Structures are given as structure tokens and as C-alpha cells.
Amino acid sequence: MLDVAGCELTPDDKELLDHPLVGGVILFSRNYHDQKQLAELIGQIRLSARNNILIGVDHEGGRVQRFRQGFSAIPAMGDIFNRSAEVMTRAEQYCDTFGWLMAAECLAFDIDLSFAPVLDLNGVSDVIGDRSFHTQPEPLINLASHFITGMHRAGMKATGKHFPGHGNVKEDSHIAMPIDGRSLEQIAELDMYIFTQLHAKGLLDGIMPAHVVYPEVDDMPAGFSKVWLQTYLRKQMGFDGVIFSDDLSMQGAAFIGDFAARAKAALHAGCDMILVCNNPDAAAQVIDNLPSNMPTNTRLAKLAKAPCGDFNALKKTKEYTLAQRSLAEYYH
């Protein structure tokens, strides 16, 4: 999965999209000007891609929401419980509604998935912070369950991140190599417990591992670790959904080697799809250094959206009207 340069496709974008290894595109704020432009860009991407690709976006809500004007202002997940006066039933209703609303608006523009929700605890990590639903596992599991239920009702699959948990390291893996020195028992009973419980409920369709090293378990960051991805995620948890790498351009991936080495390591560890973002040369390097006849990953097709109406049709539905009413009430 790679990105594209701007609000319309360049010749270089089209050339990359036609490569047999490209299975997805992730969109950023620079790819959005207005709704008409977004619809045209996504149409161009679908036409230019050789494969039936997945189109994704980080549209979590709060400070991580790529499309603003014309889209609903989804709140930060970490604010919902507090703004609900810490009444759990009210927070649950908001999470369900906002999960549906976020997903429904993206789906209406032919976007398959938003990489959401964040399942990390709101601990010491600044890069997580209010992207997390809560500071404690049980209420986080409860709120995330309702948010995912809303996503699923809209028709979007859920991707939980960042396995086994990014909330208890201070460093930001975008710019540093975070190291979490806790024991496996501590991680399993706190951070990983969230993923285990949500998977047991059948709510997780995809998982994105953290660019974090947990040296008491393995010397490799989780997204490059067979121990984490094969032993714990696949075998112990029994997870059979899609494993996405986090962006291989992040600093937390750098010590693995160049971009080709990072891609091979992530795939070897068990990632189904690797992300290379904000670096066209890196994306080209990865494509040039992987075999072009790699087998099709059958898990990925399960994440594609079902056909649905456009944004104008969505706005006419009763559920959209009620969701907007809830959003207005939330911000009042």
C-alpha cells in the first residue's frame, strides 16, 4: 500500500498503480481539497490500478482526521467518556454512533477502510494520548467494542492498532525507536489483553502492529517479529485477519535496514500488506526488490467495502440525520 502525490494523479502515480505488487493506496490530507475532487481522485485511482486495490485512510477522529471540510468532525476517542460526564451508557451510544458516522462517510466516497480504532492505552505516549479511548483496559474494550460495532453496521471492517500496545512507551515511533522494557506477563495482562478480548468478541478484521521493541520478548519491533506476529497473534490468539505493517518510512522501522530490507522483513514476519508512505523513491525501491509474481493474499479481499450509495444518498438517510443530531448534542 502506497500513497499518491496530491489532489490528482501524476504520471508517476499512474505508473506505480499499474504495478502488479500494488494492492492499496492510503490517502492523506494533501489528497483532499473538496468532496468533488476526492470523488474524482478515487475514481482515477480505481481506473489506474491494475489490481482490485484497497483504498484506506487514517480517519480516526480528533487530531487524526484527513478530510475536514464537508465531513463530520469526529471527536477524539479519548474525549468521549469525559464529555459524557463519565456515564458509560452515554459514552457507549456516542461511540457506536460516531463509529458508524465515520465509516459511512468514508464508504460513501468509495474508501474501503479507515485504519481505526486505536486500541492503545492512554498512558505515557504523547503520540497516542487522546487517540486512545481510555487509560484502563476494561472501559477501553467496552468503548472500542461499540465504536467497531458502529463501523461494522456501516459496512466497514475494523483495523485495531498498534499491537501489542504503544501506550506505555514515551517515544514516538514516527521519529524514534521506542523500547518497552516490561515483561511479557505485564504486556499480556494490560495492553495485549485489549486485543485478545476484542478478537474473542469477533470484532477485529485487521491489526496493525507497533514499531516498538519489547526486548523481554524479542529484539525485533513487533511489526518485524515472528514471535509477536506468528507465535502470539496468529497461534496464541488465533487471529486470522489481515496484518498491516505500520508505515515502513517511520523511524521505528529504520534500524531494520533500507526500504527493501524493511519490506522483506515485515513480509517474512507475517504481515499481509506493507505500507510505504510519503516517500515515492522508497515505494519504488520496495517494488523493484520484491518478486513481481508474489502470490495473491486472499485475506485482503475480505476488507473490501460492499457497494453502497454516494454521499448525497447517505445524507438523506434517517440514520445520518440522527447521527448529526448526536454530534451536535455532543459538542453543545
PDB file of C-alpha atoms in Angstrom, residues 97-322:
ATOM      1  CA  THR A  97     -22.894   6.499  16.520  1.00  0.00           C
ATOM      2  CA  PHE A  98     -19.513   8.058  15.726  1.00  0.00           C
ATOM      3  CA  GLY A  99     -18.070   4.744  14.557  1.00  0.00           C
ATOM      4  CA  TRP A 100     -20.982   4.426  12.153  1.00  0.00           C
ATOM      5  CA  LEU A 101     -20.752   8.055  11.019  1.00  0.00           C
ATOM      6  CA  MET A 102     -17.005   7.993  10.383  1.00  0.00           C
ATOM      7  CA  ALA A 103     -17.263   4.762   8.415  1.00  0.00           C
ATOM      8  CA  ALA A 104     -20.396   5.704   6.479  1.00  0.00           C
ATOM      9  CA  GLU A 105     -18.901   8.975   5.235  1.00  0.00           C
ATOM     10  CA  CYS A 106     -15.688   7.315   4.064  1.00  0.00           C
ATOM     11  CA  LEU A 107     -17.552   4.439   2.416  1.00  0.00           C
ATOM     12  CA  ALA A 108     -19.737   6.936   0.532  1.00  0.00           C
ATOM     13  CA  PHE A 109     -16.576   8.079  -1.285  1.00  0.00           C
ATOM     14  CA  ASP A 110     -15.549   4.528  -2.239  1.00  0.00           C
ATOM     15  CA  ILE A 111     -12.933   4.308   0.544  1.00  0.00           C
ATOM     16  CA  ASP A 112     -12.675   0.756   1.851  1.00  0.00           C
ATOM     17  CA  LEU A 113     -11.297   1.317   5.319  1.00  0.00           C
ATOM     18  CA  SER A 114     -10.174   3.790   7.896  1.00  0.00           C
ATOM     19  CA  PHE A 115      -7.284   2.444   9.957  1.00  0.00           C
ATOM     20  CA  ALA A 116      -9.251   2.559  13.176  1.00  0.00           C
ATOM     21  CA  PRO A 117      -9.678   2.270  16.042  1.00  0.00           C
ATOM     22  CA  VAL A 118      -6.607   2.938  18.164  1.00  0.00           C
ATOM     23  CA  LEU A 119      -6.572   0.286  20.892  1.00  0.00           C
ATOM     24  CA  ASP A 120      -3.526   1.549  22.777  1.00  0.00           C
ATOM     25  CA  LEU A 121      -3.980   2.677  26.350  1.00  0.00           C
ATOM     26  CA  ASN A 122      -3.700   6.382  27.072  1.00  0.00           C
ATOM     27  CA  GLY A 123      -0.542   6.023  29.121  1.00  0.00           C
ATOM     28  CA  VAL A 124       2.756   7.900  28.763  1.00  0.00           C
ATOM     29  CA  SER A 125       2.785   8.149  24.954  1.00  0.00           C
ATOM     30  CA  ASP A 126       2.273  11.648  23.545  1.00  0.00           C
ATOM     31  CA  VAL A 127       1.679  10.331  20.029  1.00  0.00           C
ATOM     32  CA  ILE A 128      -1.209   8.209  21.338  1.00  0.00           C
ATOM     33  CA  GLY A 129      -2.725  10.458  24.023  1.00  0.00           C
ATOM     34  CA  ASP A 130      -6.352  11.295  23.296  1.00  0.00           C
ATOM     35  CA  ARG A 131      -6.394   8.997  20.267  1.00  0.00           C
ATOM     36  CA  SER A 132      -6.989   6.294  22.897  1.00  0.00           C
ATOM     37  CA  PHE A 133     -10.430   5.653  24.353  1.00  0.00           C
ATOM     38  CA  HIS A 134      -9.260   5.345  27.962  1.00  0.00           C
ATOM     39  CA  THR A 135      -6.414   4.828  30.430  1.00  0.00           C
ATOM     40  CA  GLN A 136      -7.683   1.414  31.621  1.00  0.00           C
ATOM     41  CA  PRO A 137      -8.286  -1.812  29.667  1.00  0.00           C
ATOM     42  CA  GLU A 138     -11.871  -2.703  30.596  1.00  0.00           C
ATOM     43  CA  PRO A 139     -13.537   0.631  29.758  1.00  0.00           C
ATOM     44  CA  LEU A 140     -11.347   0.875  26.649  1.00  0.00           C
ATOM     45  CA  ILE A 141     -12.530  -2.551  25.487  1.00  0.00           C
ATOM     46  CA  ASN A 142     -16.128  -1.565  26.118  1.00  0.00           C
ATOM     47  CA  LEU A 143     -15.946   1.756  24.264  1.00  0.00           C
ATOM     48  CA  ALA A 144     -13.933   0.329  21.377  1.00  0.00           C
ATOM     49  CA  SER A 145     -16.437  -2.523  21.028  1.00  0.00           C
ATOM     50  CA  HIS A 146     -19.245  -0.044  20.488  1.00  0.00           C
ATOM     51  CA  PHE A 147     -17.206   2.040  18.049  1.00  0.00           C
ATOM     52  CA  ILE A 148     -16.347  -1.058  15.997  1.00  0.00           C
ATOM     53  CA  THR A 149     -19.967  -2.219  16.101  1.00  0.00           C
ATOM     54  CA  GLY A 150     -20.893   1.112  14.539  1.00  0.00           C
ATOM     55  CA  MET A 151     -18.217   0.718  11.864  1.00  0.00           C
ATOM     56  CA  HIS A 152     -19.439  -2.770  11.054  1.00  0.00           C
ATOM     57  CA  ARG A 153     -23.046  -1.624  10.840  1.00  0.00           C
ATOM     58  CA  ALA A 154     -21.991   0.939   8.224  1.00  0.00           C
ATOM     59  CA  GLY A 155     -20.181  -1.790   6.266  1.00  0.00           C
ATOM     60  CA  MET A 156     -16.542  -1.067   7.126  1.00  0.00           C
ATOM     61  CA  LYS A 157     -14.054  -3.537   8.563  1.00  0.00           C
ATOM     62  CA  ALA A 158     -12.078  -2.548  11.675  1.00  0.00           C
ATOM     63  CA  THR A 159      -8.284  -2.439  11.977  1.00  0.00           C
ATOM     64  CA  GLY A 160      -7.030  -2.300  15.562  1.00  0.00           C
ATOM     65  CA  LYS A 161      -3.698  -0.656  16.247  1.00  0.00           C
ATOM     66  CA  HIS A 162      -0.920  -0.822  17.491  1.00  0.00           C
ATOM     67  CA  PHE A 163      -0.428  -4.447  18.608  1.00  0.00           C
ATOM     68  CA  PRO A 164       0.555  -5.414  21.295  1.00  0.00           C
ATOM     69  CA  GLY A 165       0.323  -1.818  22.600  1.00  0.00           C
ATOM     70  CA  HIS A 166       2.064   1.540  22.068  1.00  0.00           C
ATOM     71  CA  GLY A 167       0.652   3.463  25.021  1.00  0.00           C
ATOM     72  CA  ASN A 168       3.321   2.615  27.584  1.00  0.00           C
ATOM     73  CA  VAL A 169       6.372   3.995  25.763  1.00  0.00           C
ATOM     74  CA  LYS A 170       7.147   7.701  25.684  1.00  0.00           C
ATOM     75  CA  GLU A 171       8.955   7.833  22.342  1.00  0.00           C
ATOM     76  CA  ASP A 172       7.052   8.474  19.108  1.00  0.00           C
ATOM     77  CA  SER A 173       7.848   5.689  16.616  1.00  0.00           C
ATOM     78  CA  HIS A 174       7.436   8.185  13.745  1.00  0.00           C
ATOM     79  CA  ILE A 175      10.699   9.844  14.816  1.00  0.00           C
ATOM     80  CA  ALA A 176      12.384   7.444  17.267  1.00  0.00           C
ATOM     81  CA  MET A 177      12.827   3.768  18.134  1.00  0.00           C
ATOM     82  CA  PRO A 178      10.617   3.153  21.189  1.00  0.00           C
ATOM     83  CA  ILE A 179      11.667   0.415  23.612  1.00  0.00           C
ATOM     84  CA  ASP A 180       9.216  -1.083  26.095  1.00  0.00           C
ATOM     85  CA  GLY A 181      11.177  -2.965  28.729  1.00  0.00           C
ATOM     86  CA  ARG A 182       8.274  -4.625  30.520  1.00  0.00           C
ATOM     87  CA  SER A 183       7.881  -8.377  30.849  1.00  0.00           C
ATOM     88  CA  LEU A 184       5.613 -10.406  28.588  1.00  0.00           C
ATOM     89  CA  GLU A 185       3.320 -11.012  31.562  1.00  0.00           C
ATOM     90  CA  GLN A 186       2.881  -7.273  32.145  1.00  0.00           C
ATOM     91  CA  ILE A 187       2.203  -6.571  28.471  1.00  0.00           C
ATOM     92  CA  ALA A 188      -0.179  -9.526  28.125  1.00  0.00           C
ATOM     93  CA  GLU A 189      -2.197  -8.587  31.215  1.00  0.00           C
ATOM     94  CA  LEU A 190      -2.561  -4.918  30.283  1.00  0.00           C
ATOM     95  CA  ASP A 191      -2.004  -3.804  26.677  1.00  0.00           C
ATOM     96  CA  MET A 192      -2.313  -7.065  24.731  1.00  0.00           C
ATOM     97  CA  TYR A 193      -5.344  -8.040  26.808  1.00  0.00           C
ATOM     98  CA  ILE A 194      -7.333  -5.410  24.886  1.00  0.00           C
ATOM     99  CA  PHE A 195      -6.575  -7.029  21.533  1.00  0.00           C
ATOM    100  CA  THR A 196      -7.208 -10.510  22.946  1.00  0.00           C
ATOM    101  CA  GLN A 197     -10.631  -9.582  24.282  1.00  0.00           C
ATOM    102  CA  LEU A 198     -11.778  -7.718  21.167  1.00  0.00           C
ATOM    103  CA  HIS A 199     -10.643 -10.601  18.988  1.00  0.00           C
ATOM    104  CA  ALA A 200     -12.533 -13.034  21.234  1.00  0.00           C
ATOM    105  CA  LYS A 201     -15.664 -10.963  20.514  1.00  0.00           C
ATOM    106  CA  GLY A 202     -15.040 -11.351  16.770  1.00  0.00           C
ATOM    107  CA  LEU A 203     -14.627  -7.603  16.263  1.00  0.00           C
ATOM    108  CA  LEU A 204     -11.149  -7.300  14.712  1.00  0.00           C
ATOM    109  CA  ASP A 205     -10.816  -7.708  10.945  1.00  0.00           C
ATOM    110  CA  GLY A 206      -7.300  -6.284  10.709  1.00  0.00           C
ATOM    111  CA  ILE A 207      -4.466  -5.496  13.087  1.00  0.00           C
ATOM    112  CA  MET A 208      -1.520  -3.110  12.719  1.00  0.00           C
ATOM    113  CA  PRO A 209       1.498  -3.927  14.909  1.00  0.00           C
ATOM    114  CA  ALA A 210       3.594  -1.288  16.632  1.00  0.00           C
ATOM    115  CA  HIS A 211       7.058  -0.137  15.596  1.00  0.00           C
ATOM    116  CA  VAL A 212       8.109  -0.786  19.191  1.00  0.00           C
ATOM    117  CA  VAL A 213      10.759  -3.168  20.547  1.00  0.00           C
ATOM    118  CA  TYR A 214       9.793  -5.267  23.558  1.00  0.00           C
ATOM    119  CA  PRO A 215      13.250  -6.705  24.410  1.00  0.00           C
ATOM    120  CA  GLU A 216      11.953  -9.084  27.081  1.00  0.00           C
ATOM    121  CA  VAL A 217      10.055 -10.843  24.293  1.00  0.00           C
ATOM    122  CA  ASP A 218      12.056 -10.249  21.084  1.00  0.00           C
ATOM    123  CA  ASP A 219      14.798  -7.951  19.807  1.00  0.00           C
ATOM    124  CA  MET A 220      12.775  -7.003  16.713  1.00  0.00           C
ATOM    125  CA  PRO A 221       9.993  -4.391  16.640  1.00  0.00           C
ATOM    126  CA  ALA A 222       6.604  -6.107  16.766  1.00  0.00           C
ATOM    127  CA  GLY A 223       5.855  -5.486  13.091  1.00  0.00           C
ATOM    128  CA  PHE A 224       9.022  -7.344  12.072  1.00  0.00           C
ATOM    129  CA  SER A 225       8.813 -10.069  14.709  1.00  0.00           C
ATOM    130  CA  LYS A 226       7.754 -13.644  14.028  1.00  0.00           C
ATOM    131  CA  VAL A 227       7.465 -14.071  17.780  1.00  0.00           C
ATOM    132  CA  TRP A 228       4.799 -11.385  18.045  1.00  0.00           C
ATOM    133  CA  LEU A 229       3.024 -11.968  14.735  1.00  0.00           C
ATOM    134  CA  GLN A 230       3.205 -15.744  14.449  1.00  0.00           C
ATOM    135  CA  THR A 231       3.563 -17.103  17.972  1.00  0.00           C
ATOM    136  CA  TYR A 232       1.307 -14.678  19.833  1.00  0.00           C
ATOM    137  CA  LEU A 233      -1.026 -13.081  17.278  1.00  0.00           C
ATOM    138  CA  ARG A 234      -1.661 -15.974  14.908  1.00  0.00           C
ATOM    139  CA  LYS A 235      -1.157 -19.055  17.111  1.00  0.00           C
ATOM    140  CA  GLN A 236      -1.944 -17.998  20.665  1.00  0.00           C
ATOM    141  CA  MET A 237      -4.727 -15.516  19.862  1.00  0.00           C
ATOM    142  CA  GLY A 238      -5.908 -17.409  16.793  1.00  0.00           C
ATOM    143  CA  PHE A 239      -6.189 -14.229  14.737  1.00  0.00           C
ATOM    144  CA  ASP A 240      -6.762 -14.946  11.045  1.00  0.00           C
ATOM    145  CA  GLY A 241      -7.493 -11.433   9.815  1.00  0.00           C
ATOM    146  CA  VAL A 242      -5.210  -9.068   7.920  1.00  0.00           C
ATOM    147  CA  ILE A 243      -1.932  -7.891   9.452  1.00  0.00           C
ATOM    148  CA  PHE A 244      -0.885  -4.487   8.101  1.00  0.00           C
ATOM    149  CA  SER A 245       2.612  -3.194   8.716  1.00  0.00           C
ATOM    150  CA  ASP A 246       2.775   0.314  10.075  1.00  0.00           C
ATOM    151  CA  ASP A 247       4.441   2.769   7.681  1.00  0.00           C
ATOM    152  CA  LEU A 248       7.906   1.490   6.754  1.00  0.00           C
ATOM    153  CA  SER A 249       9.061   5.111   6.377  1.00  0.00           C
ATOM    154  CA  MET A 250       8.787   5.683  10.118  1.00  0.00           C
ATOM    155  CA  GLN A 251      11.925   5.951  12.220  1.00  0.00           C
ATOM    156  CA  GLY A 252      10.832   2.970  14.272  1.00  0.00           C
ATOM    157  CA  ALA A 253      11.471   0.803  11.196  1.00  0.00           C
ATOM    158  CA  ALA A 254      14.801   2.329  10.183  1.00  0.00           C
ATOM    159  CA  PHE A 255      17.210   0.089  12.056  1.00  0.00           C
ATOM    160  CA  ILE A 256      15.998  -2.920  10.035  1.00  0.00           C
ATOM    161  CA  GLY A 257      17.887  -1.524   7.020  1.00  0.00           C
ATOM    162  CA  ASP A 258      16.940   0.083   3.726  1.00  0.00           C
ATOM    163  CA  PHE A 259      13.362   0.037   2.495  1.00  0.00           C
ATOM    164  CA  ALA A 260      13.738  -3.215   0.591  1.00  0.00           C
ATOM    165  CA  ALA A 261      15.095  -4.879   3.738  1.00  0.00           C
ATOM    166  CA  ARG A 262      12.233  -3.480   5.820  1.00  0.00           C
ATOM    167  CA  ALA A 263       9.657  -4.766   3.345  1.00  0.00           C
ATOM    168  CA  LYS A 264      11.162  -8.241   3.204  1.00  0.00           C
ATOM    169  CA  ALA A 265      11.466  -8.418   6.988  1.00  0.00           C
ATOM    170  CA  ALA A 266       7.845  -7.368   7.542  1.00  0.00           C
ATOM    171  CA  LEU A 267       6.533  -9.870   4.994  1.00  0.00           C
ATOM    172  CA  HIS A 268       8.779 -12.612   6.371  1.00  0.00           C
ATOM    173  CA  ALA A 269       7.485 -11.945   9.881  1.00  0.00           C
ATOM    174  CA  GLY A 270       3.913 -12.372   8.702  1.00  0.00           C
ATOM    175  CA  CYS A 271       2.484  -9.044   7.510  1.00  0.00           C
ATOM    176  CA  ASP A 272      -0.119  -9.453   4.782  1.00  0.00           C
ATOM    177  CA  MET A 273       0.241  -5.906   3.445  1.00  0.00           C
ATOM    178  CA  ILE A 274       3.061  -3.415   3.937  1.00  0.00           C
ATOM    179  CA  LEU A 275       2.651   0.370   3.929  1.00  0.00           C
ATOM    180  CA  VAL A 276       5.241   2.688   2.381  1.00  0.00           C
ATOM    181  CA  CYS A 277       4.121   6.300   2.738  1.00  0.00           C
ATOM    182  CA  ASN A 278       5.401   9.809   1.982  1.00  0.00           C
ATOM    183  CA  ASN A 279       8.451   8.566   0.105  1.00  0.00           C
ATOM    184  CA  PRO A 280       7.916   7.711  -3.597  1.00  0.00           C
ATOM    185  CA  ASP A 281      11.541   6.638  -4.044  1.00  0.00           C
ATOM    186  CA  ALA A 282      11.158   4.200  -1.160  1.00  0.00           C
ATOM    187  CA  ALA A 283       7.968   2.777  -2.656  1.00  0.00           C
ATOM    188  CA  ALA A 284       9.762   2.276  -5.967  1.00  0.00           C
ATOM    189  CA  GLN A 285      12.699   0.612  -4.187  1.00  0.00           C
ATOM    190  CA  VAL A 286      10.388  -1.830  -2.454  1.00  0.00           C
ATOM    191  CA  ILE A 287       8.556  -2.694  -5.675  1.00  0.00           C
ATOM    192  CA  ASP A 288      11.817  -3.139  -7.573  1.00  0.00           C
ATOM    193  CA  ASN A 289      13.258  -5.501  -4.953  1.00  0.00           C
ATOM    194  CA  LEU A 290      10.334  -7.849  -4.382  1.00  0.00           C
ATOM    195  CA  PRO A 291       9.385 -10.635  -6.811  1.00  0.00           C
ATOM    196  CA  SER A 292       6.630  -9.375  -9.093  1.00  0.00           C
ATOM    197  CA  ASN A 293       4.907 -12.770  -9.072  1.00  0.00           C
ATOM    198  CA  MET A 294       4.197 -12.912  -5.347  1.00  0.00           C
ATOM    199  CA  PRO A 295       1.051 -14.960  -4.643  1.00  0.00           C
ATOM    200  CA  THR A 296      -2.227 -13.131  -4.090  1.00  0.00           C
ATOM    201  CA  ASN A 297      -3.068 -12.716  -0.424  1.00  0.00           C
ATOM    202  CA  THR A 298      -6.617 -13.995  -0.030  1.00  0.00           C
ATOM    203  CA  ARG A 299      -7.148 -12.286   3.331  1.00  0.00           C
ATOM    204  CA  LEU A 300      -7.038  -8.801   1.782  1.00  0.00           C
ATOM    205  CA  ALA A 301     -10.152  -9.221  -0.357  1.00  0.00           C
ATOM    206  CA  LYS A 302     -12.222  -9.645   2.819  1.00  0.00           C
ATOM    207  CA  LEU A 303     -11.590  -5.993   3.724  1.00  0.00           C
ATOM    208  CA  ALA A 304     -13.046  -4.519   0.530  1.00  0.00           C
ATOM    209  CA  LYS A 305     -16.199  -2.474   1.002  1.00  0.00           C
ATOM    210  CA  ALA A 306     -19.560  -3.630  -0.272  1.00  0.00           C
ATOM    211  CA  PRO A 307     -21.353  -1.448  -2.841  1.00  0.00           C
ATOM    212  CA  CYS A 308     -23.145   1.484  -1.224  1.00  0.00           C
ATOM    213  CA  GLY A 309     -24.703   4.805  -2.116  1.00  0.00           C
ATOM    214  CA  ASP A 310     -22.873   8.089  -2.566  1.00  0.00           C
ATOM    215  CA  PHE A 311     -22.649  10.934  -0.067  1.00  0.00           C
ATOM    216  CA  ASN A 312     -25.814  12.661  -1.250  1.00  0.00           C
ATOM    217  CA  ALA A 313     -27.767   9.446  -0.754  1.00  0.00           C
ATOM    218  CA  LEU A 314     -26.197   8.965   2.678  1.00  0.00           C
ATOM    219  CA  LYS A 315     -27.267  12.437   3.832  1.00  0.00           C
ATOM    220  CA  LYS A 316     -30.901  11.606   3.054  1.00  0.00           C
ATOM    221  CA  THR A 317     -30.987   8.596   5.370  1.00  0.00           C
ATOM    222  CA  LYS A 318     -32.642   8.683   8.774  1.00  0.00           C
ATOM    223  CA  GLU A 319     -29.557   7.267  10.500  1.00  0.00           C
ATOM    224  CA  TYR A 320     -27.366  10.058   9.124  1.00  0.00           C
ATOM    225  CA  THR A 321     -29.815  12.687  10.383  1.00  0.00           C
ATOM    226  CA  LEU A 322     -29.848  11.081  13.826  1.00  0.00           C
TER     227      LEU A 322
END
